[in-house]
Coordinates of C-alpha atoms in Angstrom, one line a residue:
Chain H
M28 CA -8.0 -20.7 -13.3
R29 CA -10.6 -17.6 -13.2
T30 CA -9.3 -14.0 -12.9
I31 CA -10.7 -12.0 -9.8
S32 CA -9.3 -8.7 -10.7
E33 CA -7.1 -7.1 -13.5
N34 CA -5.6 -3.7 -12.8
R35 CA -3.4 -1.1 -15.3
C36 CA -0.3 -0.6 -12.8
F37 CA 2.8 1.3 -13.8
G38 CA 2.5 0.5 -17.7
G39 CA 1.8 -3.6 -16.2
V40 CA -1.3 -5.1 -15.5
Q41 CA -2.0 -6.3 -12.2
G42 CA -3.9 -9.2 -11.8
V43 CA -5.2 -11.3 -8.8
Y44 CA -6.2 -15.3 -9.9
A45 CA -7.6 -18.5 -8.3
H46 CA -7.4 -22.1 -9.0
K47 CA -8.0 -25.1 -7.7
S48 CA -4.5 -26.7 -6.0
D49 CA -3.9 -30.0 -6.0
A50 CA -1.3 -29.1 -3.0
T51 CA -3.5 -28.1 -1.1
D52 CA -6.9 -29.3 -1.7
C53 CA -8.5 -26.0 -2.3
E54 CA -8.9 -22.8 -4.6
M55 CA -5.9 -20.5 -3.9
T56 CA -5.6 -17.1 -4.3
F57 CA -2.4 -15.5 -5.9
G58 CA -1.6 -11.8 -7.1
L59 CA 0.9 -11.7 -10.4
F60 CA 2.5 -8.3 -11.5
L61 CA 2.8 -8.6 -15.4
P62 CA 5.5 -5.1 -16.2
A63 CA 4.2 -4.2 -20.4
E64 CA 7.8 -6.1 -21.8
A65 CA 4.8 -9.6 -21.0
E66 CA 2.8 -8.2 -24.0
E67 CA 5.8 -9.1 -26.1
E68 CA 8.2 -11.9 -24.5
Q69 CA 8.7 -13.8 -21.7
V70 CA 10.1 -11.7 -18.7
P71 CA 11.7 -12.8 -15.9
V72 CA 10.0 -13.4 -11.9
L73 CA 10.7 -12.9 -8.7
W74 CA 8.3 -14.3 -6.2
Y75 CA 7.4 -12.3 -3.2
L76 CA 6.4 -14.5 0.1
S77 CA 4.3 -12.9 2.8
G78 CA 4.8 -13.2 6.5
L79 CA 1.9 -14.2 9.0
T80 CA -1.4 -13.1 8.9
C81 CA -1.1 -12.1 5.1
T82 CA -2.9 -12.9 2.3
H83 CA -2.0 -12.6 -1.4
E84 CA -3.1 -8.9 -1.1
N85 CA -1.0 -6.9 1.6
A86 CA 2.3 -6.6 -0.6
M87 CA 0.6 -5.9 -3.6
T88 CA -1.0 -3.4 -2.1
K89 CA 1.8 -1.9 0.4
A90 CA 5.0 -3.0 -0.7
G91 CA 5.3 -0.4 -3.5
A92 CA 7.0 -3.4 -5.8
Q93 CA 5.4 -2.2 -8.8
K94 CA 7.2 0.6 -9.5
W95 CA 10.4 -1.2 -9.6
A96 CA 9.5 -4.2 -11.6
A97 CA 8.5 -2.2 -14.2
E98 CA 10.6 -0.4 -14.7
A99 CA 13.5 -3.3 -14.3
G100 CA 10.6 -5.1 -16.6
I101 CA 10.5 -7.9 -14.3
A102 CA 6.8 -9.9 -13.1
L103 CA 6.2 -10.3 -9.6
V104 CA 4.4 -13.5 -7.6
F105 CA 2.4 -13.0 -4.3
P106 CA 1.1 -16.6 -3.4
D107 CA -1.1 -16.5 -0.4
T108 CA 0.6 -18.0 2.7
S109 CA -1.4 -21.3 3.6
P110 CA -4.9 -22.8 2.3
R111 CA -8.3 -21.4 2.7
G112 CA -11.9 -22.1 2.9
D113 CA -14.3 -24.0 5.6
G114 CA -12.9 -27.2 5.6
V115 CA -9.4 -26.3 5.8
A116 CA -8.4 -27.1 9.6
D117 CA -7.5 -23.2 11.8
D118 CA -6.6 -22.4 15.0
P119 CA -7.9 -19.6 16.8
A120 CA -4.2 -18.1 17.4
Y121 CA -3.1 -15.7 15.0
D122 CA 0.8 -17.5 14.2
L123 CA -1.5 -21.0 13.7
G124 CA -3.4 -22.3 10.8
K125 CA -4.9 -20.0 8.2
G126 CA -2.5 -17.0 7.2
A127 CA 0.2 -19.0 9.1
G128 CA 1.4 -22.0 6.7
F129 CA 4.9 -21.2 7.3
Y130 CA 6.2 -23.0 3.8
V131 CA 5.8 -26.5 5.2
N132 CA 4.4 -30.1 4.4
A133 CA 2.7 -30.7 7.3
T134 CA 2.7 -34.0 8.1
E135 CA 0.5 -34.1 11.5
A136 CA -3.4 -33.8 11.9
P137 CA -5.4 -31.9 11.4
W138 CA -3.2 -30.2 9.2
A139 CA -1.8 -32.6 6.6
P140 CA -4.7 -32.8 4.7
H141 CA -4.7 -29.1 3.5
Y142 CA -1.2 -27.2 4.7
R143 CA 0.6 -28.2 2.4
M144 CA 2.6 -25.0 1.5
W145 CA 6.1 -26.3 0.7
D146 CA 4.7 -28.7 -2.5
Y147 CA 2.3 -25.1 -3.4
I148 CA 5.2 -22.8 -3.9
T149 CA 7.7 -25.5 -5.3
D150 CA 5.5 -27.3 -7.5
D151 CA 2.2 -26.5 -8.4
L152 CA 2.0 -22.9 -8.6
P153 CA 5.2 -23.1 -10.8
R154 CA 2.9 -25.4 -13.3
V155 CA 0.4 -23.0 -13.1
L156 CA 1.9 -19.7 -14.0
F157 CA 4.3 -20.9 -16.1
S158 CA 1.5 -22.5 -18.2
A159 CA -0.8 -19.7 -18.0
F160 CA 1.8 -16.7 -18.4
P161 CA 4.9 -15.4 -20.4
L162 CA 7.1 -16.0 -17.4
A163 CA 10.7 -17.1 -18.3
E164 CA 11.1 -20.6 -16.0
D165 CA 15.0 -19.8 -16.0
A166 CA 15.3 -16.3 -14.9
Q167 CA 13.6 -16.4 -11.0
S168 CA 14.4 -14.9 -7.8
I169 CA 12.4 -14.9 -4.7
T170 CA 12.1 -13.2 -2.0
G171 CA 9.9 -12.5 1.7
H172 CA 8.8 -10.7 4.8
S173 CA 9.1 -12.4 8.2
M174 CA 7.5 -15.7 7.9
G175 CA 8.0 -15.3 3.9
G176 CA 11.8 -14.3 4.5
H177 CA 11.9 -17.5 6.3
G178 CA 10.0 -19.8 3.2
A179 CA 12.3 -17.2 0.9
L180 CA 15.4 -18.4 2.0
T181 CA 14.8 -22.2 2.6
I182 CA 13.6 -22.9 -0.2
A183 CA 15.9 -20.9 -2.4
M184 CA 18.3 -23.3 -0.8
S185 CA 16.6 -26.6 -1.1
F186 CA 16.6 -26.3 -4.9
P187 CA 20.2 -24.9 -5.4
G188 CA 19.8 -23.9 -9.4
R189 CA 16.2 -22.4 -9.3
F190 CA 16.6 -19.2 -8.1
R191 CA 19.3 -16.9 -9.2
S192 CA 19.0 -14.6 -5.9
V193 CA 17.6 -14.6 -2.6
S194 CA 16.5 -11.8 -0.2
A195 CA 14.6 -11.5 3.0
F196 CA 12.7 -8.8 4.7
A197 CA 13.0 -9.3 8.4
P198 CA 12.5 -13.0 8.0
I199 CA 11.9 -15.6 10.7
A200 CA 15.9 -16.6 10.8
H201 CA 16.4 -19.3 13.1
P202 CA 12.5 -21.0 14.0
T203 CA 13.9 -23.7 15.6
A204 CA 15.7 -22.0 18.5
S205 CA 12.1 -19.6 18.3
D206 CA 8.9 -19.3 19.3
W207 CA 7.9 -18.8 15.7
G208 CA 8.9 -21.6 14.2
R209 CA 8.9 -24.6 17.3
K210 CA 5.3 -23.8 18.0
Q211 CA 4.6 -24.1 14.1
L212 CA 6.8 -26.7 13.3
G213 CA 5.7 -28.9 16.2
A214 CA 2.1 -29.0 15.2
Y215 CA 3.1 -28.9 11.6
L216 CA 5.9 -31.7 11.6
G217 CA 5.7 -33.1 14.7
P218 CA 8.0 -33.5 17.7
D219 CA 11.1 -34.8 16.2
A220 CA 13.1 -31.4 15.9
A221 CA 15.3 -33.5 13.3
K222 CA 12.1 -33.0 10.7
W223 CA 12.0 -29.1 11.7
A224 CA 15.6 -28.4 10.5
P225 CA 15.0 -28.2 6.5
H226 CA 13.4 -25.4 7.5
D227 CA 15.4 -23.5 9.5
A228 CA 17.3 -21.1 7.4
T229 CA 20.2 -20.4 9.9
L230 CA 21.0 -24.1 9.8
L231 CA 20.4 -24.8 6.2
M232 CA 23.0 -21.6 5.8
R233 CA 25.6 -23.5 8.1
K234 CA 24.7 -26.7 5.6
R235 CA 24.8 -25.8 2.4
G236 CA 24.5 -21.9 2.4
F237 CA 23.3 -21.0 -1.1
D238 CA 24.0 -20.8 -4.7
G239 CA 24.0 -17.0 -5.9
P240 CA 23.5 -13.6 -3.7
V241 CA 21.8 -13.0 -0.8
L242 CA 20.7 -9.8 0.5
V243 CA 19.0 -9.5 4.4
D244 CA 17.9 -6.5 5.7
Q245 CA 16.6 -6.3 9.2
G246 CA 15.0 -3.3 11.0
G247 CA 16.7 -2.7 13.9
S248 CA 13.8 -1.2 16.0
D249 CA 11.7 -4.0 14.9
Q250 CA 9.7 -5.2 17.7
F251 CA 10.5 -9.0 16.7
L252 CA 13.7 -8.7 17.0
D253 CA 13.6 -11.8 20.3
L254 CA 11.6 -14.0 17.9
L255 CA 13.0 -13.4 14.7
K256 CA 16.9 -14.0 15.7
P257 CA 18.7 -12.3 12.7
E258 CA 22.2 -12.4 14.5
A259 CA 22.1 -16.8 14.2
L260 CA 21.5 -16.1 10.5
A261 CA 23.9 -13.7 10.6
E262 CA 26.2 -15.6 12.0
A263 CA 26.2 -18.3 9.7
M264 CA 25.9 -15.7 6.4
A265 CA 29.7 -15.1 7.4
A266 CA 30.6 -18.6 8.9
S267 CA 29.7 -20.3 5.8
R268 CA 31.6 -17.3 3.7
Q269 CA 27.8 -16.7 2.2
N270 CA 28.0 -14.7 -1.3
G271 CA 25.7 -12.5 0.4
T272 CA 25.0 -8.5 2.5
F273 CA 23.4 -8.6 5.6
R274 CA 21.9 -4.9 7.0
I275 CA 20.7 -3.7 10.3
Q276 CA 18.6 -1.1 9.6
K277 CA 18.4 1.4 12.0
G278 CA 15.6 2.9 13.8
Y279 CA 12.9 0.5 11.3
D280 CA 10.4 -2.0 12.9
H281 CA 8.5 -4.8 11.4
S282 CA 6.2 -3.3 9.3
Y283 CA 5.4 -2.6 5.6
F284 CA 6.6 0.7 6.0
F285 CA 10.0 -0.6 6.6
V286 CA 9.4 -3.1 3.6
S287 CA 8.6 -0.5 1.2
T288 CA 11.7 1.7 2.1
F289 CA 14.3 -0.9 1.2
M290 CA 12.0 -2.5 -1.7
E291 CA 13.7 -0.6 -4.3
S292 CA 16.9 -2.2 -3.1
H293 CA 15.9 -5.8 -3.6
V294 CA 14.5 -5.4 -6.7
A295 CA 17.1 -4.1 -7.7
F296 CA 19.2 -6.8 -6.4
H297 CA 17.2 -9.3 -7.7
A298 CA 17.4 -7.6 -11.3
D299 CA 21.5 -8.0 -11.3
A300 CA 21.0 -11.7 -11.5
L301 CA 17.4 -12.2 -13.4
L302 CA 18.9 -9.6 -16.3
A303 CA 22.4 -10.7 -16.0
Chain Z
M29 CA -3.7 15.1 20.9
R30 CA -2.3 11.1 21.1
T31 CA 0.6 9.4 19.4
I32 CA -1.5 6.0 17.9
S33 CA 1.4 5.0 16.1
E34 CA 5.3 6.2 14.0
N35 CA 7.1 4.0 11.7
R36 CA 10.3 5.1 10.3
C37 CA 10.0 5.3 6.8
F38 CA 12.2 6.4 4.2
G39 CA 14.6 8.4 6.9
G40 CA 11.5 10.0 8.0
V41 CA 8.8 8.8 10.2
Q42 CA 4.9 8.1 9.5
G43 CA 3.4 9.0 12.1
V44 CA -0.9 8.2 13.2
Y45 CA -1.9 11.0 15.3
A46 CA -5.9 11.4 17.1
H47 CA -6.6 14.6 18.7
K48 CA -10.4 16.3 19.4
S49 CA -11.4 18.8 16.9
D50 CA -13.7 21.3 17.7
A51 CA -15.3 21.6 14.3
T52 CA -16.6 18.2 14.0
D53 CA -16.8 18.1 17.9
C54 CA -15.2 14.4 18.0
E55 CA -11.8 12.4 18.1
M56 CA -10.3 12.6 14.7
T57 CA -6.8 10.5 13.6
F58 CA -4.4 11.4 11.3
G59 CA -1.9 10.4 9.0
L60 CA 1.5 12.8 8.3
F61 CA 4.7 11.7 6.6
L62 CA 7.4 13.7 7.9
P63 CA 10.7 13.2 6.2
A64 CA 14.0 13.4 7.5
E65 CA 14.8 17.0 6.9
A66 CA 11.8 17.9 9.7
E67 CA 14.1 17.0 12.4
E68 CA 15.8 20.0 11.7
E69 CA 13.7 22.7 9.9
Q70 CA 10.5 23.0 9.3
V71 CA 9.0 21.6 6.2
P72 CA 6.8 22.2 2.7
V73 CA 3.4 20.0 3.2
L74 CA 1.2 18.1 0.8
W75 CA -1.8 17.5 1.5
Y76 CA -4.1 14.3 0.5
L77 CA -7.2 13.7 0.6
S78 CA -9.2 10.5 0.8
G79 CA -11.8 9.3 -1.3
L80 CA -15.4 7.8 -0.2
T81 CA -15.1 4.5 2.2
C82 CA -11.7 6.1 3.2
T83 CA -9.7 6.5 6.2
H84 CA -6.6 8.3 6.8
E85 CA -4.9 5.4 6.6
N86 CA -5.5 3.9 2.7
A87 CA -3.6 6.2 0.9
M88 CA -0.4 6.3 3.7
T89 CA 0.0 2.3 3.1
K90 CA -1.3 2.0 -0.5
A91 CA -0.3 5.6 -2.8
G92 CA 3.4 4.9 -2.0
A93 CA 3.5 8.7 -1.6
Q94 CA 6.4 8.3 1.2
K95 CA 9.1 7.9 -1.2
W96 CA 9.1 10.6 -3.7
A97 CA 8.2 13.0 -0.9
A98 CA 10.9 11.8 1.2
E99 CA 13.2 12.6 -2.2
A100 CA 12.2 16.3 -2.1
G101 CA 12.0 16.7 1.6
I102 CA 8.2 17.5 1.9
A103 CA 5.6 16.6 4.7
L104 CA 2.6 14.0 3.7
V105 CA -0.9 15.0 5.5
F106 CA -3.6 12.0 5.3
P107 CA -7.0 13.3 7.1
D108 CA -9.7 11.4 7.6
T109 CA -12.6 11.5 5.3
S110 CA -15.4 12.4 7.6
P111 CA -16.3 12.9 11.6
R112 CA -16.6 9.7 13.5
G113 CA -17.9 7.8 16.5
D114 CA -21.0 6.2 18.4
G115 CA -22.6 9.9 18.3
V116 CA -22.0 10.9 14.9
A117 CA -24.9 10.2 12.4
D118 CA -24.3 7.7 10.2
D119 CA -25.9 6.3 6.8
P120 CA -26.2 2.6 5.5
A121 CA -25.1 3.5 2.1
Y122 CA -21.7 3.5 1.7
D123 CA -21.4 7.1 0.0
L124 CA -23.2 9.1 2.9
G125 CA -22.0 9.7 6.2
K126 CA -19.5 8.0 7.3
G127 CA -16.3 8.2 4.9
A128 CA -17.8 10.6 3.0
G129 CA -17.8 13.5 4.4
F130 CA -17.5 15.5 1.0
Y131 CA -15.4 18.1 2.6
V132 CA -18.2 20.3 3.0
N133 CA -19.7 21.8 6.4
A134 CA -23.3 20.5 7.0
T135 CA -26.0 23.0 7.7
E136 CA -29.3 20.1 7.7
A137 CA -30.1 17.3 10.2
P138 CA -29.1 14.9 10.7
W139 CA -24.9 15.7 9.5
A140 CA -25.1 19.0 10.9
P141 CA -23.4 18.7 14.2
H142 CA -20.4 17.1 13.2
Y143 CA -20.0 17.2 9.3
R144 CA -18.4 19.9 9.1
M145 CA -15.2 18.7 7.2
W146 CA -14.7 21.9 5.4
D147 CA -13.6 23.6 9.1
Y148 CA -11.8 20.9 9.7
I149 CA -9.7 20.8 7.0
T150 CA -9.3 24.1 6.3
D151 CA -9.2 25.7 9.9
D152 CA -8.6 22.9 12.8
L153 CA -6.7 20.4 11.7
P154 CA -4.0 23.4 10.0
R155 CA -4.0 24.8 13.4
V156 CA -3.2 21.5 15.3
L157 CA -0.6 20.5 12.3
F158 CA 1.2 24.0 12.4
S159 CA 1.6 24.2 16.2
A160 CA 2.9 20.6 16.6
F161 CA 5.0 20.2 13.6
P162 CA 7.7 21.3 12.0
L163 CA 5.5 22.8 8.7
A164 CA 6.4 25.7 6.7
E165 CA 2.6 27.3 6.9
D166 CA 3.7 29.3 3.5
A167 CA 4.8 26.1 2.0
Q168 CA 1.4 23.8 1.2
S169 CA -0.1 22.3 -1.6
I170 CA -3.1 20.0 -2.0
T171 CA -4.5 17.0 -3.7
G172 CA -6.5 13.9 -3.4
H173 CA -8.4 11.2 -5.3
S174 CA -12.0 11.0 -6.1
M175 CA -13.8 12.7 -3.7
G176 CA -10.8 14.1 -2.3
G177 CA -9.7 15.3 -5.8
H178 CA -13.3 17.2 -5.2
G179 CA -12.2 18.4 -2.0
A180 CA -8.8 19.3 -2.8
L181 CA -9.6 21.4 -5.9
T182 CA -12.7 23.1 -4.3
I183 CA -10.5 23.9 -1.5
A184 CA -7.7 25.2 -3.2
M185 CA -9.8 27.8 -5.4
S186 CA -11.8 28.8 -2.1
F187 CA -8.6 29.8 -0.4
P188 CA -6.4 32.2 -2.9
G189 CA -3.1 32.0 -2.0
R190 CA -3.1 29.7 0.9
F191 CA -1.7 26.6 -2.1
R192 CA 0.9 26.7 -4.8
S193 CA -0.2 23.8 -6.5
V194 CA -3.4 21.4 -6.6
S195 CA -3.8 18.2 -8.1
A196 CA -6.8 15.1 -8.1
F197 CA -6.6 11.9 -9.0
A198 CA -9.9 11.1 -10.9
P199 CA -11.5 14.0 -9.4
I200 CA -15.5 13.7 -8.6
A201 CA -15.0 16.6 -11.0
H202 CA -18.8 18.0 -11.4
P203 CA -21.0 17.2 -8.4
T204 CA -23.6 19.4 -8.9
A205 CA -24.6 17.1 -12.0
S206 CA -24.0 14.2 -10.7
D207 CA -25.5 11.3 -8.4
W208 CA -21.9 11.6 -6.7
G209 CA -22.5 14.8 -5.2
R210 CA -26.5 16.0 -5.9
K211 CA -27.4 13.0 -3.0
Q212 CA -24.6 14.4 -0.9
L213 CA -24.7 18.0 -1.1
G214 CA -28.8 17.4 -0.8
A215 CA -28.5 15.2 2.6
Y216 CA -25.9 17.7 4.1
L217 CA -26.8 21.2 2.8
G218 CA -30.4 21.1 1.9
P219 CA -31.8 20.9 -1.4
D220 CA -31.4 24.7 -2.8
A221 CA -28.7 24.2 -5.5
A222 CA -27.3 27.2 -4.7
K223 CA -26.0 26.6 -1.6
W224 CA -24.0 23.3 -4.0
A225 CA -22.4 25.5 -6.0
P226 CA -19.7 26.3 -3.9
H227 CA -18.6 23.0 -4.0
D228 CA -18.2 22.0 -7.4
A229 CA -15.0 22.2 -8.9
T230 CA -16.1 22.4 -12.1
L231 CA -18.1 25.6 -11.6
L232 CA -14.9 27.3 -9.1
M233 CA -13.4 26.2 -12.5
R234 CA -15.3 28.2 -14.4
K235 CA -16.3 31.1 -12.1
R236 CA -12.6 32.1 -10.6
G237 CA -10.0 29.3 -11.8
F238 CA -6.9 28.3 -9.4
D239 CA -4.0 30.9 -8.5
G240 CA -1.5 28.1 -9.3
P241 CA -0.5 25.1 -11.8
V242 CA -3.2 22.8 -11.6
L243 CA -2.3 19.0 -12.4
V244 CA -5.3 16.7 -12.9
D245 CA -5.1 12.8 -13.8
Q246 CA -8.1 10.4 -14.8
G247 CA -7.9 6.9 -15.8
G248 CA -9.4 6.2 -19.0
S249 CA -10.8 2.6 -18.3
D250 CA -12.1 3.9 -15.0
Q251 CA -15.9 2.5 -14.1
F252 CA -17.1 5.6 -12.5
L253 CA -16.5 7.8 -16.0
D254 CA -20.2 8.2 -15.7
L255 CA -20.3 9.7 -12.1
L256 CA -17.0 11.6 -12.0
K257 CA -17.9 13.9 -15.3
P258 CA -13.6 14.9 -15.8
E259 CA -14.8 15.7 -19.6
A260 CA -16.6 19.0 -17.9
L261 CA -13.6 19.8 -16.0
A262 CA -11.4 19.4 -18.8
E263 CA -13.4 21.8 -20.8
A264 CA -13.7 24.4 -17.9
M265 CA -9.9 24.2 -17.6
A266 CA -9.4 25.1 -21.3
A267 CA -12.3 27.5 -21.2
S268 CA -10.5 29.4 -18.4
R269 CA -7.0 29.1 -20.1
Q270 CA -6.3 27.8 -16.8
N271 CA -3.1 27.7 -15.9
G272 CA -2.7 23.5 -16.0
T273 CA -2.7 20.0 -17.6
F274 CA -5.6 17.4 -18.1
R275 CA -4.7 14.0 -18.7
I276 CA -6.4 10.8 -19.9
Q277 CA -4.3 7.6 -18.8
K278 CA -5.2 5.2 -20.7
G279 CA -6.3 1.6 -19.5
Y280 CA -6.1 3.1 -16.0
D281 CA -8.9 2.2 -13.5
H282 CA -9.8 4.1 -10.6
S283 CA -8.3 2.1 -7.8
Y284 CA -5.1 3.0 -6.0
F285 CA -3.1 0.8 -8.7
F286 CA -4.1 4.0 -10.5
V287 CA -3.2 6.6 -8.0
S288 CA 0.4 5.1 -7.0
T289 CA 1.3 4.7 -10.6
F290 CA 1.1 8.6 -10.7
M291 CA 2.1 9.3 -7.5
E292 CA 5.3 10.1 -8.2
S293 CA 4.6 12.6 -11.2
H294 CA 2.2 14.2 -8.9
V295 CA 4.8 14.5 -5.9
A296 CA 7.1 16.6 -8.3
F297 CA 4.8 18.8 -9.6
H298 CA 4.2 19.5 -6.1
A299 CA 7.7 19.9 -5.5
D300 CA 8.8 22.2 -8.3
A301 CA 5.5 24.5 -6.8
L302 CA 6.8 24.0 -2.9
L303 CA 10.9 24.1 -3.5
A304 CA 10.8 26.8 -5.8

C-alpha cells in the first residue's frame, strides 16, 4: 500500500491510499478519514459507497461528512466505484464500465477479469483496512449515494451481523426493473435475471430485510426518480416491517447539494448504532 | 443574466448564474447560495473570493459553507477568479491569466482589456446582485482563500464602511514581497511598485487597517508558507492595534480540507457582525 496524500482535516487526517487488489487484479485507490481518536484507539468505521462516474474523491471533497465523523469519533472509508487502469475493459457510456462497477462480481466478457467490486468491497478492501489502520472491525456501518446506495443496501443485507446500520441517499432501489440496473446487470452477470436478484435492494428487502436500522433519504425533485424507483423500496420496507425510516425530502435533487444537506443526519444515525 | 443551475441545499437554494460584465467585458459566472429566509426578506451576504486556478465552483462544492450560512440566515456569493472566454488573454502558467486575476484592474498589455477583477468585484457584480436578489446591501462581509484572501483583505480595507467584517484563509498576505505577487502585479500593473502597494494587505494594514473585526487562519503546515508570508500580516495587525485575530492552525495545509475545517468558525465570526 502506498500513501497518495494525507491532509489534516477537522482534527483528524483525510488520507488517500492505493493498493494492489487481488479481487479486481489492478491497483485501487481509496480515501480514509481518521478522526483524532484514532491516534490512541481503534475507532468505528462508516463505509461510503459512491455513485456512477465517481471515484474515491467525490464524496471525500463534496459530501461534508468529515465534520460529523470527527465529532462522533468515527472513521470514513471512500472506495472507488470500479477497477481502473489501461488494461481494464471500459465502455463509452457513463453508466457502464469504469466508474460504474455496480458492486457486483462480473461473470461475462469483457468484464469478468477485473469487475469484481463485490469481492473488493466485502473482502479485499476490509482486509487491507483492518490490518493497516486502527479500525474496529466489530463496529461497521455502511451508506452510499445512488449506485452506491444500491451497493450499501445490497451488501448490508447480504452480510447479516457485519454492519450495525445501513443508510442510503437516493439509492438505485430496484435495478432489476430499471434501465439503471437491467443494462449493467445484464452486461456484467449475463441475461439470466435470477442472477440479478441478489443485487436488487427491493427484492432483498422483501426476502430477508436488514438486521438493524435502515435510513433512506430521497430527494422529491430528483431528476432520476424514474430510474431510481424509490417507491418500490419504500413499499418493501413497510411490507417487511423493516426497522427503518424512508424520507422524501421535498425540493431536493440528485446532487451532492442534496447529499451534503442530509449528511449530518446520516452520520448521527450511524453513530447511534456504532457507539451504542 | 441567465440561470445555469439551481439546487436545493440546506433548506435554501445554491444557484449558478452568468451575466455579461461591463467591467471585464465578457460573460462571468458566479455562485449564489440563498438561505430559506431569502424567500421572505432581504438577507445579509458573505462574499467568498477564491484562490489561484479556482472558478466560482470550487468553494461552492468543497468549502462546506452552506450549512453554516443556512443556520445563520446568510447568503454566500462565490465569484469567479478572472475573466473567461476565447478572446481573453491567458498564460500557460497556473498563476497568471485565467484563474489568476489577483483582484486588480490591469493596465498593461495584453491584460488590460478584460482583467478588471477589482471593478468586477467591487462595482459590477454588486450591482447585479443587489438588483436581482433579496440581499441586504447594508449587511455585507467578505472572506477568501489564498489569492482570494488577498482580495478580501485588500478590498475590505479599501472600502471603509462597506463590509462589517473581513476574514481570510491562508491569504497571500504580502504580495509585493513574494513571487505570488511580484510576478502578477508586475504583469498586470507594470513595473512601478508604487502601483502595487494598494494591493498588498500587509501594507494596507500598516497604513490604515480595517474599520471592523478581522479574522485570519493560517495552516501551520501550509506548503506555501514562503509565498504567503503570514508573519508580515500578523506583525502588521499587531503593530496597527487592529481589532482582530490571527491564528496558526497546527498541522493544517493549504487545501480545502483546511478551509472546510475552519469554515464554521469564519461564518460564525461574520454572522456576529452581520446580524448585530
